[in-house]
Coordinates of C-alpha atoms in Angstrom, one line a residue:
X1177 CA -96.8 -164.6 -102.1
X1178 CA -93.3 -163.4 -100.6
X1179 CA -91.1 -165.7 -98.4
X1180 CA -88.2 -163.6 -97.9
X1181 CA -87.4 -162.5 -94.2
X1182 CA -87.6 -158.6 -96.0
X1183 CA -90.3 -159.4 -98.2
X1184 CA -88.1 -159.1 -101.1
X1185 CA -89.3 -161.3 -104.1
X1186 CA -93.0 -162.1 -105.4
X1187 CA -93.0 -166.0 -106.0
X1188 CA -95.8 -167.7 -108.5
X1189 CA -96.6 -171.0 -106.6
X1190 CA -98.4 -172.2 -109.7
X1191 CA -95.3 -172.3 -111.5
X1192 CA -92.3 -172.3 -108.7
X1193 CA -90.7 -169.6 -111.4
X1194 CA -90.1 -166.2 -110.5
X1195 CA -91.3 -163.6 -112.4
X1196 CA -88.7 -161.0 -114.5
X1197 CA -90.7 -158.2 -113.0
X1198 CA -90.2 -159.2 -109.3
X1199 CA -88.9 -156.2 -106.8
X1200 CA -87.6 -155.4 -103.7
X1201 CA -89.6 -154.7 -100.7
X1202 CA -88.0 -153.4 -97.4
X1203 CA -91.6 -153.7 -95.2
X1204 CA -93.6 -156.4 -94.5
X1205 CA -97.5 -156.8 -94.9
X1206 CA -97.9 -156.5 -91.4
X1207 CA -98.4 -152.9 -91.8
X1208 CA -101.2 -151.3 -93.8
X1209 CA -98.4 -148.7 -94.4
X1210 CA -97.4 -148.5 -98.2
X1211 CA -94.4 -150.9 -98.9
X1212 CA -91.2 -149.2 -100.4
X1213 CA -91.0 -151.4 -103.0
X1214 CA -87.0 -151.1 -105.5
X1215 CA -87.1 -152.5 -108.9
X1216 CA -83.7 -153.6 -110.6
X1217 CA -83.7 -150.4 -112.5
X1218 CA -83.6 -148.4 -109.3
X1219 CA -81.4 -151.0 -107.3
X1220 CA -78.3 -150.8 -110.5
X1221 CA -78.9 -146.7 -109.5
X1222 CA -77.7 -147.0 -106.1
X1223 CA -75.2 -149.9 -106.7
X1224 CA -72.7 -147.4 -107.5
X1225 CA -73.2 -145.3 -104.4
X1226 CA -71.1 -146.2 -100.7
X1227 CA -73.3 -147.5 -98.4
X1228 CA -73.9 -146.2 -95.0
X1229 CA -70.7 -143.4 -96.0
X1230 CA -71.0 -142.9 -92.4
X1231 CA -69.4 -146.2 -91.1
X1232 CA -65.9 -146.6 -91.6
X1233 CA -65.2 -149.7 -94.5
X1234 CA -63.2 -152.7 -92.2
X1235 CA -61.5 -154.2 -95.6
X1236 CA -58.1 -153.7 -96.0
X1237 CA -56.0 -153.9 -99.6
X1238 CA -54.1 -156.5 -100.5
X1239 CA -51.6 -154.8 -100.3
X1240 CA -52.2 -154.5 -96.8
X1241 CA -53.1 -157.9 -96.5
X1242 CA -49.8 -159.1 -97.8
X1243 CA -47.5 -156.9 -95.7
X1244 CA -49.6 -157.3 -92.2
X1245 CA -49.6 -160.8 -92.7
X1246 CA -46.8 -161.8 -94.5
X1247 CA -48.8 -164.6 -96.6
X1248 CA -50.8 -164.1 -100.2
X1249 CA -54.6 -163.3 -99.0
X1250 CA -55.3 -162.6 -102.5
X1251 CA -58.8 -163.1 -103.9
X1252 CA -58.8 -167.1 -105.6
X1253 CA -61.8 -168.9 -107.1
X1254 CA -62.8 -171.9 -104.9
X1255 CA -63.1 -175.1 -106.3
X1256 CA -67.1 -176.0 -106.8
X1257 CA -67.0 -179.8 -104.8
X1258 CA -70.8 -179.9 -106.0
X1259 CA -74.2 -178.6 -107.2
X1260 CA -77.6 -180.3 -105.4
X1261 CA -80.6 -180.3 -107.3
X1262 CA -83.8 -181.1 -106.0
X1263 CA -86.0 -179.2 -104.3
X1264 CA -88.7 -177.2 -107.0
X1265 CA -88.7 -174.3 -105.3
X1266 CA -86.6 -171.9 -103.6
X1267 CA -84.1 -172.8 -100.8
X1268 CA -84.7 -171.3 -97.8
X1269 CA -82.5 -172.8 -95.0
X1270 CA -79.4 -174.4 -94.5
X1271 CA -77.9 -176.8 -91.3
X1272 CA -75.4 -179.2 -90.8
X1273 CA -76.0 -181.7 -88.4
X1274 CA -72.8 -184.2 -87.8
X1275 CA -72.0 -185.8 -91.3
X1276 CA -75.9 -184.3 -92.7
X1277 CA -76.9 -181.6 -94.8
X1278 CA -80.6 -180.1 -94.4
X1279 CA -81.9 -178.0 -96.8
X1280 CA -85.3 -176.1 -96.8
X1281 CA -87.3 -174.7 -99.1
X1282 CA -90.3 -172.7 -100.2
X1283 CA -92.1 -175.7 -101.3
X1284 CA -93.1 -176.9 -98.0
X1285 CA -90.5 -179.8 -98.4
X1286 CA -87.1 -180.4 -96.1
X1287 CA -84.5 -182.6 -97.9
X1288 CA -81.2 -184.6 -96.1
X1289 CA -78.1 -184.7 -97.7
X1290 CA -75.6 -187.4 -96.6
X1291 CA -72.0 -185.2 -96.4
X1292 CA -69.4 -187.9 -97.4
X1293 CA -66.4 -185.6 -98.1
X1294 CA -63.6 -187.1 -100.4
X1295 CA -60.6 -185.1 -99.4
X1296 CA -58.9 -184.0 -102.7
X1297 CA -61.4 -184.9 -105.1
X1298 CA -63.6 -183.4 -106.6
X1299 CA -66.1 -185.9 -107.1
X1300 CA -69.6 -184.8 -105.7
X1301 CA -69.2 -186.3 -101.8
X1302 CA -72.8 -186.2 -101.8
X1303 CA -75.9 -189.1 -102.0
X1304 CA -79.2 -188.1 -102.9
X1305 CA -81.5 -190.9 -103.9
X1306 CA -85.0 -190.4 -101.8
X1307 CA -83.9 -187.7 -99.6
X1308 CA -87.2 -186.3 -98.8
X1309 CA -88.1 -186.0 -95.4
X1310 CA -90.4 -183.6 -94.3
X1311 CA -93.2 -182.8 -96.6
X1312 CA -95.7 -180.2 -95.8
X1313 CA -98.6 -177.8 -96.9
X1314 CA -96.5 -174.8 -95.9
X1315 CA -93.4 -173.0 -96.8
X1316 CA -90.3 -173.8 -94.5
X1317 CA -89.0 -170.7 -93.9
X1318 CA -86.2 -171.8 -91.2
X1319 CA -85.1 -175.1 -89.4
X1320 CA -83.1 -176.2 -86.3
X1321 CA -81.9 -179.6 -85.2
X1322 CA -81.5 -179.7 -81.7
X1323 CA -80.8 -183.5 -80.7
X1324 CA -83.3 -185.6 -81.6
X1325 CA -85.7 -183.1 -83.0
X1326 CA -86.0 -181.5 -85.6
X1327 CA -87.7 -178.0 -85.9
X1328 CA -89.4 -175.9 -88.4
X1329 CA -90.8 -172.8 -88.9
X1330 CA -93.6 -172.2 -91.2
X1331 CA -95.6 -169.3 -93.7
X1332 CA -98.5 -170.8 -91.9
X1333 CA -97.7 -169.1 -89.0
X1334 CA -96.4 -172.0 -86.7
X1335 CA -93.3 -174.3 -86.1
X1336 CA -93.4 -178.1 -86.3
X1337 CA -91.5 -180.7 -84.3
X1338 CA -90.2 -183.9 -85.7
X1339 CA -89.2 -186.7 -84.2
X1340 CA -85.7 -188.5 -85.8
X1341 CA -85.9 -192.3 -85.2
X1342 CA -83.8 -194.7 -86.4
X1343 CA -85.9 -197.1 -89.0
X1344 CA -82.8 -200.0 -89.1
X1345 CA -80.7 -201.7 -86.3
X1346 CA -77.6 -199.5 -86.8
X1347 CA -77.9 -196.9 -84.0
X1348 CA -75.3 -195.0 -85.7
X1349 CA -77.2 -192.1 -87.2
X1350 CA -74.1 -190.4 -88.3
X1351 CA -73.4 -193.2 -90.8
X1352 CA -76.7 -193.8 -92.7
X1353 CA -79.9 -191.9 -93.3
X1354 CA -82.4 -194.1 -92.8
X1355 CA -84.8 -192.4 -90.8
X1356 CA -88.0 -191.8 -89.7
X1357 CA -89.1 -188.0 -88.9
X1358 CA -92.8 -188.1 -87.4
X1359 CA -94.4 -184.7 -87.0
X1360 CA -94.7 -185.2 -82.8
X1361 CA -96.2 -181.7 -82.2
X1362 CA -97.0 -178.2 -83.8
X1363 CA -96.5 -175.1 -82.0
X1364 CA -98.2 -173.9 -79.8
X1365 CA -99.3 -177.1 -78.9
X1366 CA -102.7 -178.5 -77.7
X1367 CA -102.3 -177.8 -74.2
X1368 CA -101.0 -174.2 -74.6
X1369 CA -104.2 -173.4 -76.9
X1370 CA -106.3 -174.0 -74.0
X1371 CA -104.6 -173.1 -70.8
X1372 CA -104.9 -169.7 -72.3
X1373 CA -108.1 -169.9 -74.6
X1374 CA -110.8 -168.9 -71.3
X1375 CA -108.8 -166.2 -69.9
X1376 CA -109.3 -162.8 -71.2
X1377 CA -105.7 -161.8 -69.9
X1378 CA -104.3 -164.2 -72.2
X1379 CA -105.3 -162.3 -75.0
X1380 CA -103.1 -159.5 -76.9
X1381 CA -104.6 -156.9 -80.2
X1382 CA -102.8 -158.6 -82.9
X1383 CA -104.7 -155.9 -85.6
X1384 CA -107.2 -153.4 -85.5
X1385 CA -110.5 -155.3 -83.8
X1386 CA -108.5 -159.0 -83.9
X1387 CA -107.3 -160.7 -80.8
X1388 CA -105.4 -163.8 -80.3
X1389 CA -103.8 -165.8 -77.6
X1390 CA -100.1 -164.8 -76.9
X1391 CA -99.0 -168.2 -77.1
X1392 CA -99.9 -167.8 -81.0
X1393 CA -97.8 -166.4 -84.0
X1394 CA -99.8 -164.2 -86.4
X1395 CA -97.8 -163.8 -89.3
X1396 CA -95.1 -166.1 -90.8
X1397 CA -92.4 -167.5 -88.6
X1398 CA -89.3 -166.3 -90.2
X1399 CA -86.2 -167.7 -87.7
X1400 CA -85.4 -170.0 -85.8
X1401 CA -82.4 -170.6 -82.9
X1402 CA -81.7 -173.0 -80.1
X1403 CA -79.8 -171.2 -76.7
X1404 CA -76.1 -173.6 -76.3
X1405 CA -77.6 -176.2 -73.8
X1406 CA -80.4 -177.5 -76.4
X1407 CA -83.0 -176.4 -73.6
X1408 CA -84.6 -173.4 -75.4
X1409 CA -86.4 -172.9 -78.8
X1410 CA -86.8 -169.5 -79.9
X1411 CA -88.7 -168.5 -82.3
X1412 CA -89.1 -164.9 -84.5
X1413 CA -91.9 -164.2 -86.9
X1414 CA -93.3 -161.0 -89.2
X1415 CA -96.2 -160.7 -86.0
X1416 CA -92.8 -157.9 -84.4
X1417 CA -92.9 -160.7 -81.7
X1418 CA -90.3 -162.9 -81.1
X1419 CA -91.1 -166.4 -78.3
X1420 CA -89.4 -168.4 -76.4
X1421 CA -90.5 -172.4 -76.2
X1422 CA -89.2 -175.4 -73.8
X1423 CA -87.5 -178.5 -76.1
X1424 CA -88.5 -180.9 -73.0
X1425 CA -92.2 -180.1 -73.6
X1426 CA -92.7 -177.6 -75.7
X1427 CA -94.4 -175.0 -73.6
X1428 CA -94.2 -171.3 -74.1
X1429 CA -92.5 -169.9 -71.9
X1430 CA -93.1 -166.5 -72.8
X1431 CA -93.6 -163.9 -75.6
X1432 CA -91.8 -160.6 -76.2
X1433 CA -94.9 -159.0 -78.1
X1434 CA -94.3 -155.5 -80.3
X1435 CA -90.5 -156.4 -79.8
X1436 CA -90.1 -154.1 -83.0
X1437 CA -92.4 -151.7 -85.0
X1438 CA -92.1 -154.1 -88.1
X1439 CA -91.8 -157.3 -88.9
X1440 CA -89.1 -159.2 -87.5
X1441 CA -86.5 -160.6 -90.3
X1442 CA -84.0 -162.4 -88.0
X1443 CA -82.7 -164.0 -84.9
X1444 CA -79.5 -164.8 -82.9
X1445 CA -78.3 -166.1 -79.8
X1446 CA -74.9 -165.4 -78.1
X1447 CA -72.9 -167.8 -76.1
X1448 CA -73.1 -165.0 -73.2
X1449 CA -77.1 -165.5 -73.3
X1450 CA -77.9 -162.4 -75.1
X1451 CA -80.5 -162.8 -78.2
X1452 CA -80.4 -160.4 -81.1
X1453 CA -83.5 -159.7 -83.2
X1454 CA -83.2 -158.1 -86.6
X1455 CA -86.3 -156.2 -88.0
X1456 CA -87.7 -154.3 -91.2
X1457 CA -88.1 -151.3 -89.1
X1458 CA -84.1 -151.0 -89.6
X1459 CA -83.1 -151.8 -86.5
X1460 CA -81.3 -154.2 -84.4
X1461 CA -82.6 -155.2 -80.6
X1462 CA -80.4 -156.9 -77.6
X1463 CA -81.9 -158.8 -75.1
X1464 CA -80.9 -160.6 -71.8
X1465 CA -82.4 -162.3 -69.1
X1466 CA -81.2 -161.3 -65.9
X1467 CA -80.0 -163.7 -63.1
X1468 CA -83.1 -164.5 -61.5
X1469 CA -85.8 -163.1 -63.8
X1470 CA -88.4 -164.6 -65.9
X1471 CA -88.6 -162.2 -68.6
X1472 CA -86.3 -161.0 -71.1
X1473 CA -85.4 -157.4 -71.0
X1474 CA -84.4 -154.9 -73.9
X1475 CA -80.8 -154.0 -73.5
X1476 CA -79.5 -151.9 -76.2
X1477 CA -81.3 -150.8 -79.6
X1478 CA -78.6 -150.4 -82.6
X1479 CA -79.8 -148.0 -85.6
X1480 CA -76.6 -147.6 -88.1
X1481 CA -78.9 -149.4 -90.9
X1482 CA -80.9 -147.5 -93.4
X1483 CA -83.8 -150.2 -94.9
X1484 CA -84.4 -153.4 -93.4
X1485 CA -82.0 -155.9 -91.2
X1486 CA -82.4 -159.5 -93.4
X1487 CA -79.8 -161.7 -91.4
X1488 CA -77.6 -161.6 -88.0
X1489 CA -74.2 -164.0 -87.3
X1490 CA -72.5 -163.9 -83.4
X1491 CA -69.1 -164.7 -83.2
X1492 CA -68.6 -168.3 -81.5
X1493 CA -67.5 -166.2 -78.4
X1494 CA -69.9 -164.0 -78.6
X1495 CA -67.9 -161.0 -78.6
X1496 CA -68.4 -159.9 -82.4
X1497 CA -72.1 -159.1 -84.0
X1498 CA -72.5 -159.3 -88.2
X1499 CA -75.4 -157.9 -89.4
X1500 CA -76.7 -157.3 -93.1
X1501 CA -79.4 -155.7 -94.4
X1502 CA -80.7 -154.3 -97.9
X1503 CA -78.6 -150.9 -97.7
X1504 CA -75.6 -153.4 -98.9
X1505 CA -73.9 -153.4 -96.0
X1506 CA -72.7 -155.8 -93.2
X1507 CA -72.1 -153.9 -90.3
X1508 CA -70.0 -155.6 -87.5
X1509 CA -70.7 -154.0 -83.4
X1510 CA -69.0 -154.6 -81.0
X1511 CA -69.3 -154.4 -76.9
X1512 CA -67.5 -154.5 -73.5
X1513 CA -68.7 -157.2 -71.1
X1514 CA -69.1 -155.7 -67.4
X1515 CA -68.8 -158.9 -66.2
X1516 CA -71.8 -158.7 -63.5
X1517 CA -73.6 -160.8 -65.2
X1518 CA -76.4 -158.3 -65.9
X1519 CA -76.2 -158.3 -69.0
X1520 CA -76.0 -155.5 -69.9
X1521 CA -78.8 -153.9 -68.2
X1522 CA -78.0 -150.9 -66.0
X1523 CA -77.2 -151.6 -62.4
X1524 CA -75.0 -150.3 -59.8
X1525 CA -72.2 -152.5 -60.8
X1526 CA -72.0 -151.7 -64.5
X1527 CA -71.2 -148.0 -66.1
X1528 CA -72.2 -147.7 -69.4
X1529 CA -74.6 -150.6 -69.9
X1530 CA -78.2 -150.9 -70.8
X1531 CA -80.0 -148.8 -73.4
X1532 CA -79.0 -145.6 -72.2
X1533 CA -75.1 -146.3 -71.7
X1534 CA -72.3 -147.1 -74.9
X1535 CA -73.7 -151.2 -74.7
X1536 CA -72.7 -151.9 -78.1
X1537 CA -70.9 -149.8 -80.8
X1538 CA -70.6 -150.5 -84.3
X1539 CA -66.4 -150.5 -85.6
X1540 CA -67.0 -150.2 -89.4
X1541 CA -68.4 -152.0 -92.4
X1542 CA -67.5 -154.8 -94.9
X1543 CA -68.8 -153.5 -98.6
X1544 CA -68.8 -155.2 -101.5
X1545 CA -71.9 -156.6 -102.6
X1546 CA -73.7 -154.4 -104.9
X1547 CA -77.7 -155.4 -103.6
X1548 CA -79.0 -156.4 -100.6
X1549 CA -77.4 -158.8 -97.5
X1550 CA -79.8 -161.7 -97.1
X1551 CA -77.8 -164.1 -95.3
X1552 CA -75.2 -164.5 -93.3
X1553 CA -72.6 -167.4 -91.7
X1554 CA -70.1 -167.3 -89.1
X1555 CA -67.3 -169.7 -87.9
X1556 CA -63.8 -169.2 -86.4
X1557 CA -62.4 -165.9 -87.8
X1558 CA -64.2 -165.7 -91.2
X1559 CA -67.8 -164.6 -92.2
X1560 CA -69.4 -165.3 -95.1
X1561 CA -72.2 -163.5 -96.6
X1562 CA -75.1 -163.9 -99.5
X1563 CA -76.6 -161.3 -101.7
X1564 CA -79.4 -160.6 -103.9
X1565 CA -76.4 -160.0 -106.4
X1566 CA -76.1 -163.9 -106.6
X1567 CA -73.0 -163.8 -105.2
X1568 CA -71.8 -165.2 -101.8
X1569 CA -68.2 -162.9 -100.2
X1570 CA -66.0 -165.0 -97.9
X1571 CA -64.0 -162.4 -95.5
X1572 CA -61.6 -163.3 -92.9
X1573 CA -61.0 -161.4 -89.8
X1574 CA -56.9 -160.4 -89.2
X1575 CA -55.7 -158.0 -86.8
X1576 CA -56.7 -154.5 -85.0
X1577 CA -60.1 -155.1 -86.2
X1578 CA -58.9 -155.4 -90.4
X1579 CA -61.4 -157.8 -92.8
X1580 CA -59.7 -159.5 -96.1
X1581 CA -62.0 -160.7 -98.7
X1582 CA -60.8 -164.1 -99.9
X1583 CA -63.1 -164.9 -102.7
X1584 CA -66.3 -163.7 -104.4
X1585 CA -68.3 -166.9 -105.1
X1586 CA -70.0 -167.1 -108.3
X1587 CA -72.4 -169.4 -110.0
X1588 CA -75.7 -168.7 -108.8
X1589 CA -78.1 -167.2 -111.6
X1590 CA -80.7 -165.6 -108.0
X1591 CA -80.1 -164.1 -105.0
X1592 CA -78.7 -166.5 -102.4
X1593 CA -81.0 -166.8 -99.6
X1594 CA -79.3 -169.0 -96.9
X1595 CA -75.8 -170.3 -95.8
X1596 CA -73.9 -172.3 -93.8
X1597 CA -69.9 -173.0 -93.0
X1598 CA -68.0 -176.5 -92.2
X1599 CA -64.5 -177.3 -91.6
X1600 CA -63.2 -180.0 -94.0
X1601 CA -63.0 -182.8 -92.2
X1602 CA -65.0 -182.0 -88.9
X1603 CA -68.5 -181.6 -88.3
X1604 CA -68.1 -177.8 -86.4
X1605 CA -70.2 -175.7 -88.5
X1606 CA -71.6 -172.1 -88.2
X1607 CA -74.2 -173.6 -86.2
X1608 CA -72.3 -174.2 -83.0
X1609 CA -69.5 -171.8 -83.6
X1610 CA -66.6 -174.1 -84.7
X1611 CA -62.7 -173.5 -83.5
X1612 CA -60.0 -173.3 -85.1
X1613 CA -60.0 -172.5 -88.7
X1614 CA -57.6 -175.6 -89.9
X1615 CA -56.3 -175.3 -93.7
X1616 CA -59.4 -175.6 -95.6
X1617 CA -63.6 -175.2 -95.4
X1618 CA -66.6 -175.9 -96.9
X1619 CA -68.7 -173.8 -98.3
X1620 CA -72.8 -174.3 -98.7
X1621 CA -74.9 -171.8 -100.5
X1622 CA -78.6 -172.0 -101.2
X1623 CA -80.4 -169.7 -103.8
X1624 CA -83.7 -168.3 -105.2
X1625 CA -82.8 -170.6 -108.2
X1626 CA -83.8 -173.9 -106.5
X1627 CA -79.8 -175.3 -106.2
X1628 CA -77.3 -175.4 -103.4
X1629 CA -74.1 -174.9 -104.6
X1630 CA -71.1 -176.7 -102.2
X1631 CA -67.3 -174.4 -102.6
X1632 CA -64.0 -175.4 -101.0
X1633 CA -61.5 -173.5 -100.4
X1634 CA -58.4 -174.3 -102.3

């Protein structure tokens, strides 16, 4: 059974090993269409080749690097603070929450890392002991903390809610771990299910001669993302349908249903309101809300990619879109704001919005990895990516729109499925966007190899 966003590896569950013979897939069984499927053999033939020789590569030389900038950007190795093992299967997602680490994986299980960061040492800052918190019957394929709760999203087709209480009489949850996650609801919840179980409008054609509620998933929930005021839960899955649920009650508030042609592999919000869906049909959708309306509305359609769109990163200020995919390449767009507050959408005070107007352009590429882009992270002015080359690329944004790739992290022995950024010595993460860079980051990898590997920069 796959549990890559792209369907890209074939896992034994019997064994939680993966197979030598495992390949690439850029479709998702949604589709009764035949699957394109890559072996390494045929991967190693392309590796050679540019990818998308249409975009315009974004890295400069160092060279470059060091006369633009006057300082030594060269490519170092980052010191390895620690490796993390416990999870028996794959790890799927990665989140910081203030001084937490929570890692998901395949195996149904979510695991809580206390982050007690020694500066200068490189003693692992980390405590496991009985970390286990969340133990299911179901793969995790994504989580969110928002607050309180904590959310995941399932191969069984829904997302779980649980509840963080405090088991001791310390209320500083920052400082201990000592809690108590109860499961508290399952989306869609009780009450959805039957407001909509008795009318027939209610129902969409989720396959040939199958109907089900719209308020339901279909397929496996593959991202998760929570809008900037903790209000809204969005959630994307393989079903091409992407929906939207309250965090006060967790209601539905509505479904964007055949949002792609294929399954869809990613999500994103922007602080500007705009959410970015990334699917196996190769392309990238915008959508917006408009002042006033209830429904979200599709905006602007991006096709630059050639196989399926794995992972998406927004820039904290929204101004800057990564996306990766399994053609090798991140491609980074960019757009104008109008400033109307539309959105985007055509109206008589924006020229050039909406999805017939120049809404969002893509400026070039960062290349590099030699397989595909499965993961991305964003925070300040650098972007770091993970490959199914077992490799994560840190790259850091400098002037008139240049990239410099600091380091090529190493040590993996799979492809790296997930990550996440911190600065040293804060909690701002890639999760809410983070500031100002300050003099040195954290690093947290998670692979198909079970470990999560923790770099600093020197």
């Amino acid at each position: 059974m796959g549990f890559l966003p792209c369907r890209l590896l074939c896992h034994d569950q019997s064994s939680h090993k993966f197979k030598k013979s495992d390949k690439y897939s850029l479709n998702s069984n949604n589709n009764n269409s035949n699957h394109q499927l890559h072996s390494e053999s045929s991967v190693s033939s392309i590796s050679s080749q540019p990818s998308l020789p249409s975009v315009p590569s974004l890295e400069i030389s160092i060279q470059q690097q060091q006369h633009n900038l006057s300082r030594n950007l060269s490519r170092h190795q980052y010191d390895v603070v620690a490796t993390l093992k416990a999870h028996s299967s794959y790890i799927s997602s990665l989140v910081l929450a203030g001084k937490f680490l929570y890692s998901a994986s395949s195996d149904g299980t979510v695991r809580l890392w206390a982050r007690d960061y020694v500066p200068n040492s490189l003693t692992t800052p980390y405590q496991s002991g009985n970390n286990l918190v969340v133990t299911t019957n179901s793969a995790v394929k994504s989580l969110v903390v928002c607050g309180d709760k904590l959310f995941t999203a399932h191969q069984d087709h829904k997302n779980r809610v649980w509840k963080i209480e405090n088991d001791n009489d310390d209320d500083d949850d920052d400082n201990n771990n000592d809690n108590i996650y109860k499961c508290v609801a399952t989306l869609p919840t009780f009450n959805d299910r039957f407001l909509t179980l008795f009318s027939a409008k209610n129902y969409v054609t989720v396959r040939r001669h199958k109907k089900s509620t719209w308020v339901h998933h279909n397929d496996a929930v593959s991202g998760l993302a929570v809008s900037d005021d903790g209000s809204l839960l969005y959630s994307a899955s393989w079903d091409r349908t992407f929906k939207v649920w309250r965090v006060s009650d967790f209601k539905c508030l509505e479904s964007v249903s055949n949002a792609h042609d294929d399954a869809v592999n990613t999500i994103a919000l922007s602080s500007d309101g705009h959410v970015y869906t990334g699917s196996a049909d190769k392309k990238i959708k915008a959508w917006f809300k408009p002042r006033g309306e209830k429904r979200h509305v599709l905006v602007a359609t991006l096709e630059k990619h050639r196989s399926a769109v794995n992972a998406l990163a927004v820039s904290g200020d929204g101004k800057v879109l990564y996306s990766g995919a399994c053609d090798r390449s991140i491609l980074v767009w960019e757009r104008e704001y109008h400033g109307c507050g539309c959105g985007g959408v055509d109206c008589n005070s924006c020229s050039g919005g909406g999805q017939n107007g120049n809404y969002m352009v893509v400026v070039g590429a960062l290349r590099g990895h030699n397989k595909a882009i499965l993961c991305l992270a964003v925070v300040s002015d650098l972007v770091c990516s993970g490959s199914a080359d077992c490799s994560v690329r840190v790259w850091r944004r400098g002037i008139d729109k240049s990239y410099a790739c600091l380091a090529v992290l190493e040590g993996h022995r799979r492809p790296v499925k997930c990550l996440t950024l911190a600065l040293n010595g804060s909690c701002k993460s890639s999760e809410n966007g983070g500031s100002d860079l300050g003099s040195s980051y954290l690093v947290y990898s998670g692979s198909l190899d079970c470990e999560i590997k923790v770099y600093r920069a020197p």
